mmCIF file of C-alpha atoms in Angstrom:
data_model
loop_
_atom_site.group_PDB
_atom_site.id
_atom_site.type_symbol
_atom_site.label_atom_id
_atom_site.label_comp_id
_atom_site.label_asym_id
_atom_site.label_seq_id
_atom_site.Cartn_x
_atom_site.Cartn_y
_atom_site.Cartn_z
ATOM 1 C CA MET F 1 -2.290 2.297 17.852
ATOM 2 C CA ASN F 2 -4.466 1.849 15.362
ATOM 3 C CA TYR F 3 -3.365 0.380 11.818
ATOM 4 C CA PHE F 4 -4.865 0.257 8.389
ATOM 5 C CA ILE F 5 -5.074 -1.367 5.203
ATOM 6 C CA LEU F 6 -4.140 1.139 2.321
ATOM 7 C CA SER F 7 -6.217 0.062 -0.774
ATOM 8 C CA GLN F 8 -7.616 1.261 -3.881
ATOM 9 C CA ASP F 9 -11.065 2.714 -3.823
ATOM 10 C CA GLU F 10 -12.924 0.257 -5.855
ATOM 11 C CA ARG F 11 -15.726 2.795 -6.554
ATOM 12 C CA ILE F 12 -13.680 4.260 -9.076
ATOM 13 C CA SER F 13 -14.366 2.715 -12.087
ATOM 14 C CA ASN F 14 -12.972 5.186 -14.511
ATOM 15 C CA ALA F 15 -9.302 4.797 -12.628
ATOM 16 C CA VAL F 16 -6.316 4.847 -14.626
ATOM 17 C CA GLU F 17 -5.378 1.306 -15.480
ATOM 18 C CA PRO F 18 -1.554 0.126 -16.297
ATOM 19 C CA VAL F 19 -1.391 -2.099 -18.839
ATOM 20 C CA GLY F 20 1.756 -5.050 -19.183
ATOM 21 C CA ILE F 21 3.187 -3.892 -16.074
ATOM 22 C CA ALA F 22 2.842 -7.412 -14.636
ATOM 23 C CA GLN F 23 4.331 -9.307 -17.613
ATOM 24 C CA VAL F 24 7.619 -6.748 -17.002
ATOM 25 C CA ILE F 25 7.868 -6.190 -13.050
ATOM 26 C CA LYS F 26 7.344 -9.561 -11.796
ATOM 27 C CA LYS F 27 6.042 -10.075 -8.427
ATOM 28 C CA GLU F 28 9.049 -12.016 -7.097
ATOM 29 C CA LEU F 29 10.978 -8.908 -7.974
ATOM 30 C CA LEU F 30 8.711 -6.677 -5.095
ATOM 31 C CA THR F 31 11.363 -7.656 -2.295
ATOM 32 C CA LEU F 32 13.855 -4.806 -0.643
ATOM 33 C CA ASP F 33 16.615 -7.511 -1.653
ATOM 34 C CA ARG F 34 16.069 -7.595 -5.216
ATOM 35 C CA ILE F 35 14.830 -4.026 -5.552
ATOM 36 C CA ASP F 36 18.424 -3.441 -7.831
ATOM 37 C CA GLU F 37 17.419 -5.617 -10.289
ATOM 38 C CA LEU F 38 14.277 -3.497 -11.017
ATOM 39 C CA GLU F 39 16.734 -0.702 -12.275
ATOM 40 C CA GLU F 40 17.154 -2.722 -15.704
ATOM 41 C CA LEU F 41 13.650 -2.713 -16.003
ATOM 42 C CA GLU F 42 11.323 -0.573 -18.447
ATOM 43 C CA ARG F 43 9.488 1.289 -16.592
ATOM 44 C CA GLN F 44 6.801 3.129 -19.177
ATOM 45 C CA PHE F 45 3.668 1.531 -19.475
ATOM 46 C CA PRO F 46 0.599 2.435 -21.767
ATOM 47 C CA VAL F 47 -2.453 2.503 -19.839
ATOM 48 C CA LEU F 48 -6.151 1.287 -20.369
ATOM 49 C CA GLU F 49 -8.092 3.752 -22.724
ATOM 50 C CA LYS F 50 -11.418 4.836 -20.891
ATOM 51 C CA ASN F 51 -13.564 7.637 -21.202
ATOM 52 C CA ASP F 52 -12.952 10.228 -18.752
ATOM 53 C CA MET F 53 -9.891 8.365 -17.135
ATOM 54 C CA LEU F 54 -8.957 9.259 -13.633
ATOM 55 C CA TYR F 55 -5.606 9.552 -12.225
ATOM 56 C CA ILE F 56 -5.906 8.268 -8.673
ATOM 57 C CA ASP F 57 -3.455 8.411 -6.026
ATOM 58 C CA PHE F 58 -3.112 5.269 -4.937
ATOM 59 C CA ILE F 59 -3.071 2.181 -7.654
ATOM 60 C CA GLU F 60 -3.423 -1.048 -6.075
ATOM 61 C CA LYS F 61 -3.406 -3.591 -8.823
ATOM 62 C CA PRO F 62 -1.622 -5.517 -10.449
ATOM 63 C CA ILE F 63 1.375 -3.748 -8.189
ATOM 64 C CA ALA F 64 1.266 -1.085 -6.026
ATOM 65 C CA LEU F 65 1.896 2.559 -7.489
ATOM 66 C CA LEU F 66 1.920 5.763 -5.395
ATOM 67 C CA SER F 67 0.999 9.244 -7.115
ATOM 68 C CA ASP F 68 4.178 12.023 -6.576
ATOM 69 C CA ALA F 69 1.736 13.401 -3.502
ATOM 70 C CA VAL F 70 1.422 10.089 -1.535
ATOM 71 C CA LYS F 71 5.114 9.204 -2.435
ATOM 72 C CA GLN F 72 6.320 12.293 -0.909
ATOM 73 C CA LEU F 73 3.808 11.568 2.751
ATOM 74 C CA VAL F 74 5.447 8.527 2.783
ATOM 75 C CA GLU F 75 9.147 9.587 2.502
ATOM 76 C CA LYS F 76 8.404 11.968 5.456
ATOM 77 C CA TYR F 77 7.695 9.077 7.851
ATOM 78 C CA ASN F 78 10.093 6.422 6.055
ATOM 79 C CA PRO F 79 13.078 8.376 4.518
ATOM 80 C CA SER F 80 14.668 5.456 3.905
ATOM 81 C CA MET F 81 12.192 4.087 1.720
ATOM 82 C CA PRO F 82 13.047 3.100 -1.994
ATOM 83 C CA PHE F 83 10.844 3.873 -4.371
ATOM 84 C CA LYS F 84 11.126 3.499 -8.480
ATOM 85 C CA ALA F 85 9.876 5.566 -10.977
ATOM 86 C CA VAL F 86 7.586 4.169 -13.521
ATOM 87 C CA VAL F 87 5.815 6.407 -15.973
ATOM 88 C CA LEU F 88 2.053 5.632 -17.031
ATOM 89 C CA MET F 89 1.429 7.318 -20.899
ATOM 90 C CA ASP F 90 -1.795 8.298 -22.182
ATOM 91 C CA MET F 91 -0.721 7.671 -25.967
ATOM 92 C CA PRO F 92 -4.120 9.347 -27.305
ATOM 93 C CA LYS F 93 -3.890 12.260 -25.061
ATOM 94 C CA LEU F 94 0.133 12.671 -25.519
ATOM 95 C CA MET F 95 0.296 12.310 -21.725
ATOM 96 C CA GLN F 96 2.435 11.056 -19.381
ATOM 97 C CA THR F 97 1.951 10.519 -15.682
ATOM 98 C CA LEU F 98 4.656 9.994 -12.949
ATOM 99 C CA TYR F 99 3.909 7.000 -10.468
ATOM 100 C CA TRP F 100 6.252 5.298 -7.640
ATOM 101 C CA LEU F 101 6.563 1.765 -7.263
ATOM 102 C CA VAL F 102 7.367 1.179 -3.434
ATOM 103 C CA ILE F 103 8.612 -1.704 -1.942
ATOM 104 C CA PRO F 104 7.466 -1.653 1.781
ATOM 105 C CA PRO F 105 9.428 -4.064 4.101
ATOM 106 C CA LYS F 106 7.697 -7.234 5.265
ATOM 107 C CA VAL F 107 7.105 -7.193 9.108
ATOM 108 C CA PRO F 108 6.552 -10.035 11.130
ATOM 109 C CA CYS F 109 3.741 -8.482 13.003
ATOM 110 C CA LEU F 110 0.972 -11.253 13.050
ATOM 111 C CA SER F 111 -0.938 -11.981 16.448
ATOM 112 C CA THR F 112 -1.543 -15.182 17.732
ATOM 113 C CA GLN F 113 -5.175 -14.322 17.729
ATOM 114 C CA THR F 114 -5.154 -13.985 13.436
ATOM 115 C CA GLU F 115 -7.158 -16.479 11.947
ATOM 116 C CA PHE F 116 -6.716 -18.670 8.562
ATOM 117 C CA ARG F 117 -9.061 -20.669 6.386
ATOM 118 C CA LEU F 118 -8.090 -24.112 5.297
ATOM 119 C CA ASP F 119 -6.778 -22.878 2.131
ATOM 120 C CA GLY F 120 -4.168 -20.329 4.226
ATOM 121 C CA THR F 121 -6.398 -16.549 3.180
ATOM 122 C CA LEU F 122 -7.390 -14.805 5.775
ATOM 123 C CA LYS F 123 -10.189 -15.210 8.026
ATOM 124 C CA LYS F 124 -9.413 -12.560 10.593
ATOM 125 C CA LEU F 125 -6.128 -10.167 10.984
ATOM 126 C CA VAL F 126 -5.132 -9.042 14.235
ATOM 127 C CA LEU F 127 -2.025 -7.639 14.315
ATOM 128 C CA ASP F 128 0.494 -7.575 17.286
ATOM 129 C CA GLU F 129 1.205 -3.825 18.021
ATOM 130 C CA ALA F 130 4.701 -4.251 19.814
ATOM 131 C CA LYS F 131 5.909 -5.825 16.841
ATOM 132 C CA ALA F 132 4.389 -3.373 14.235
ATOM 133 C CA ALA F 133 5.195 0.011 16.449
ATOM 134 C CA PRO F 134 8.639 0.677 14.575
ATOM 135 C CA TYR F 135 7.016 1.119 11.243
ATOM 136 C CA SER F 136 4.495 3.333 9.985
ATOM 137 C CA PHE F 137 3.957 1.461 6.190
ATOM 138 C CA PHE F 138 5.022 -2.003 5.832
ATOM 139 C CA GLN F 139 3.348 -4.882 4.486
ATOM 140 C CA ILE F 140 2.691 -8.370 6.687
ATOM 141 C CA GLU F 141 4.793 -11.327 6.450
ATOM 142 C CA GLY F 142 3.179 -14.832 6.676
ATOM 143 C CA ILE F 143 -0.253 -14.072 4.684
ATOM 144 C CA LYS F 144 -1.333 -14.707 1.274
ATOM 145 C CA GLU F 145 -2.405 -10.934 0.535
ATOM 146 C CA ASN F 146 -0.160 -8.351 -0.376
ATOM 147 C CA TYR F 147 -1.699 -5.819 2.159
ATOM 148 C CA ILE F 148 0.022 -2.343 2.415
ATOM 149 C CA VAL F 149 -0.509 -1.128 5.992
ATOM 150 C CA VAL F 150 -0.356 2.484 7.343
ATOM 151 C CA ASN F 151 -0.200 3.657 11.217
ATOM 152 C CA ILE F 152 -2.447 6.176 12.421
ATOM 153 C CA GLU F 153 -0.368 9.088 11.666
ATOM 154 C CA LEU F 154 0.777 8.506 7.982
ATOM 155 C CA ALA F 155 -3.347 7.867 7.694
ATOM 156 C CA GLU F 156 -4.456 10.779 8.847
ATOM 157 C CA SER F 157 -1.792 12.633 6.979
ATOM 158 C CA ILE F 158 -3.542 10.869 4.124
ATOM 159 C CA LEU F 159 -6.745 11.941 5.177
ATOM 160 C CA ARG F 160 -5.761 15.718 5.630
ATOM 161 C CA ARG F 161 -5.365 15.831 1.848
ATOM 162 C CA ASP F 162 -7.183 16.324 -1.045
ATOM 163 C CA LEU F 163 -6.114 12.873 -2.573
ATOM 164 C CA ARG F 164 -8.707 10.526 -4.828
ATOM 165 C CA GLY F 165 -8.808 6.864 -5.032
ATOM 166 C CA ILE F 166 -7.574 5.760 -1.512
ATOM 167 C CA ARG F 167 -9.602 3.666 0.909
ATOM 168 C CA LEU F 168 -8.262 3.023 4.471
ATOM 169 C CA GLN F 169 -9.801 -0.176 6.582
ATOM 170 C CA LYS F 170 -8.925 -0.334 10.249
ATOM 171 C CA ILE F 171 -7.061 -3.432 11.541
ATOM 172 C CA GLN F 172 -7.766 -5.177 14.753
ATOM 173 C CA THR F 173 -4.848 -5.132 17.331
ATOM 174 C CA GLU F 174 -3.594 -6.430 20.365
ATOM 175 C CA GLY F 175 -1.500 -5.491 22.566
ATOM 176 C CA ARG F 176 -0.448 -2.554 25.694
ATOM 177 C CA TRP F 177 -2.522 -0.442 23.935
ATOM 178 C CA ASN F 178 -6.011 -2.681 23.806
ATOM 179 C CA ASP F 179 -4.859 -3.814 27.353
ATOM 180 C CA ILE F 180 -5.083 -0.426 28.528
ATOM 181 C CA LEU F 181 -8.570 0.384 26.742
ATOM 182 C CA SER F 182 -10.155 -2.497 28.267
ATOM 183 C CA VAL F 183 -9.275 -1.170 31.763
ATOM 184 C CA GLU F 184 -10.533 1.934 31.083
ATOM 185 C CA LYS F 185 -13.856 0.496 29.818
ATOM 186 C CA ALA F 186 -14.238 -1.746 32.926
ATOM 187 C CA LEU F 187 -13.789 0.959 34.964
#
């Protein structure tokens, strides 16, 4: 099966940017076992003022936020996925926009072919298909990077819609399907 890293399209220079969210919602709270602690936190944040600001469908930094359209798609594939509402406020325009904080499960699905640099960052990412197969939307356990991964079915659903600001980067995999493709190429 094919998997893709879901990321924000950096070519969009006027994308909306929440301000102060990283100081309130700390990265260490972004785990499934601490999701209840998020209930008590402030969930309204101002945005950095820009000309012609574009409200994209996936904000990657400082924390992952999904637009309502992307959240609904992810929910179809993962009905039990926990989401928390976050409101971004454009004070000069008196506008509020709903986004969703998502905490995907961390899946131990690294292949033995994955390579790391000396500082522990990824040099070559390879997923084990068998370990990743039950999941359509997840993070990878055992790496420093905070990648959100989607399977091909969810990636195709994202691409069929008119969503803005999303990039999908294919991840190399090892497993049954690659073995079958290798045999077919050899024939």
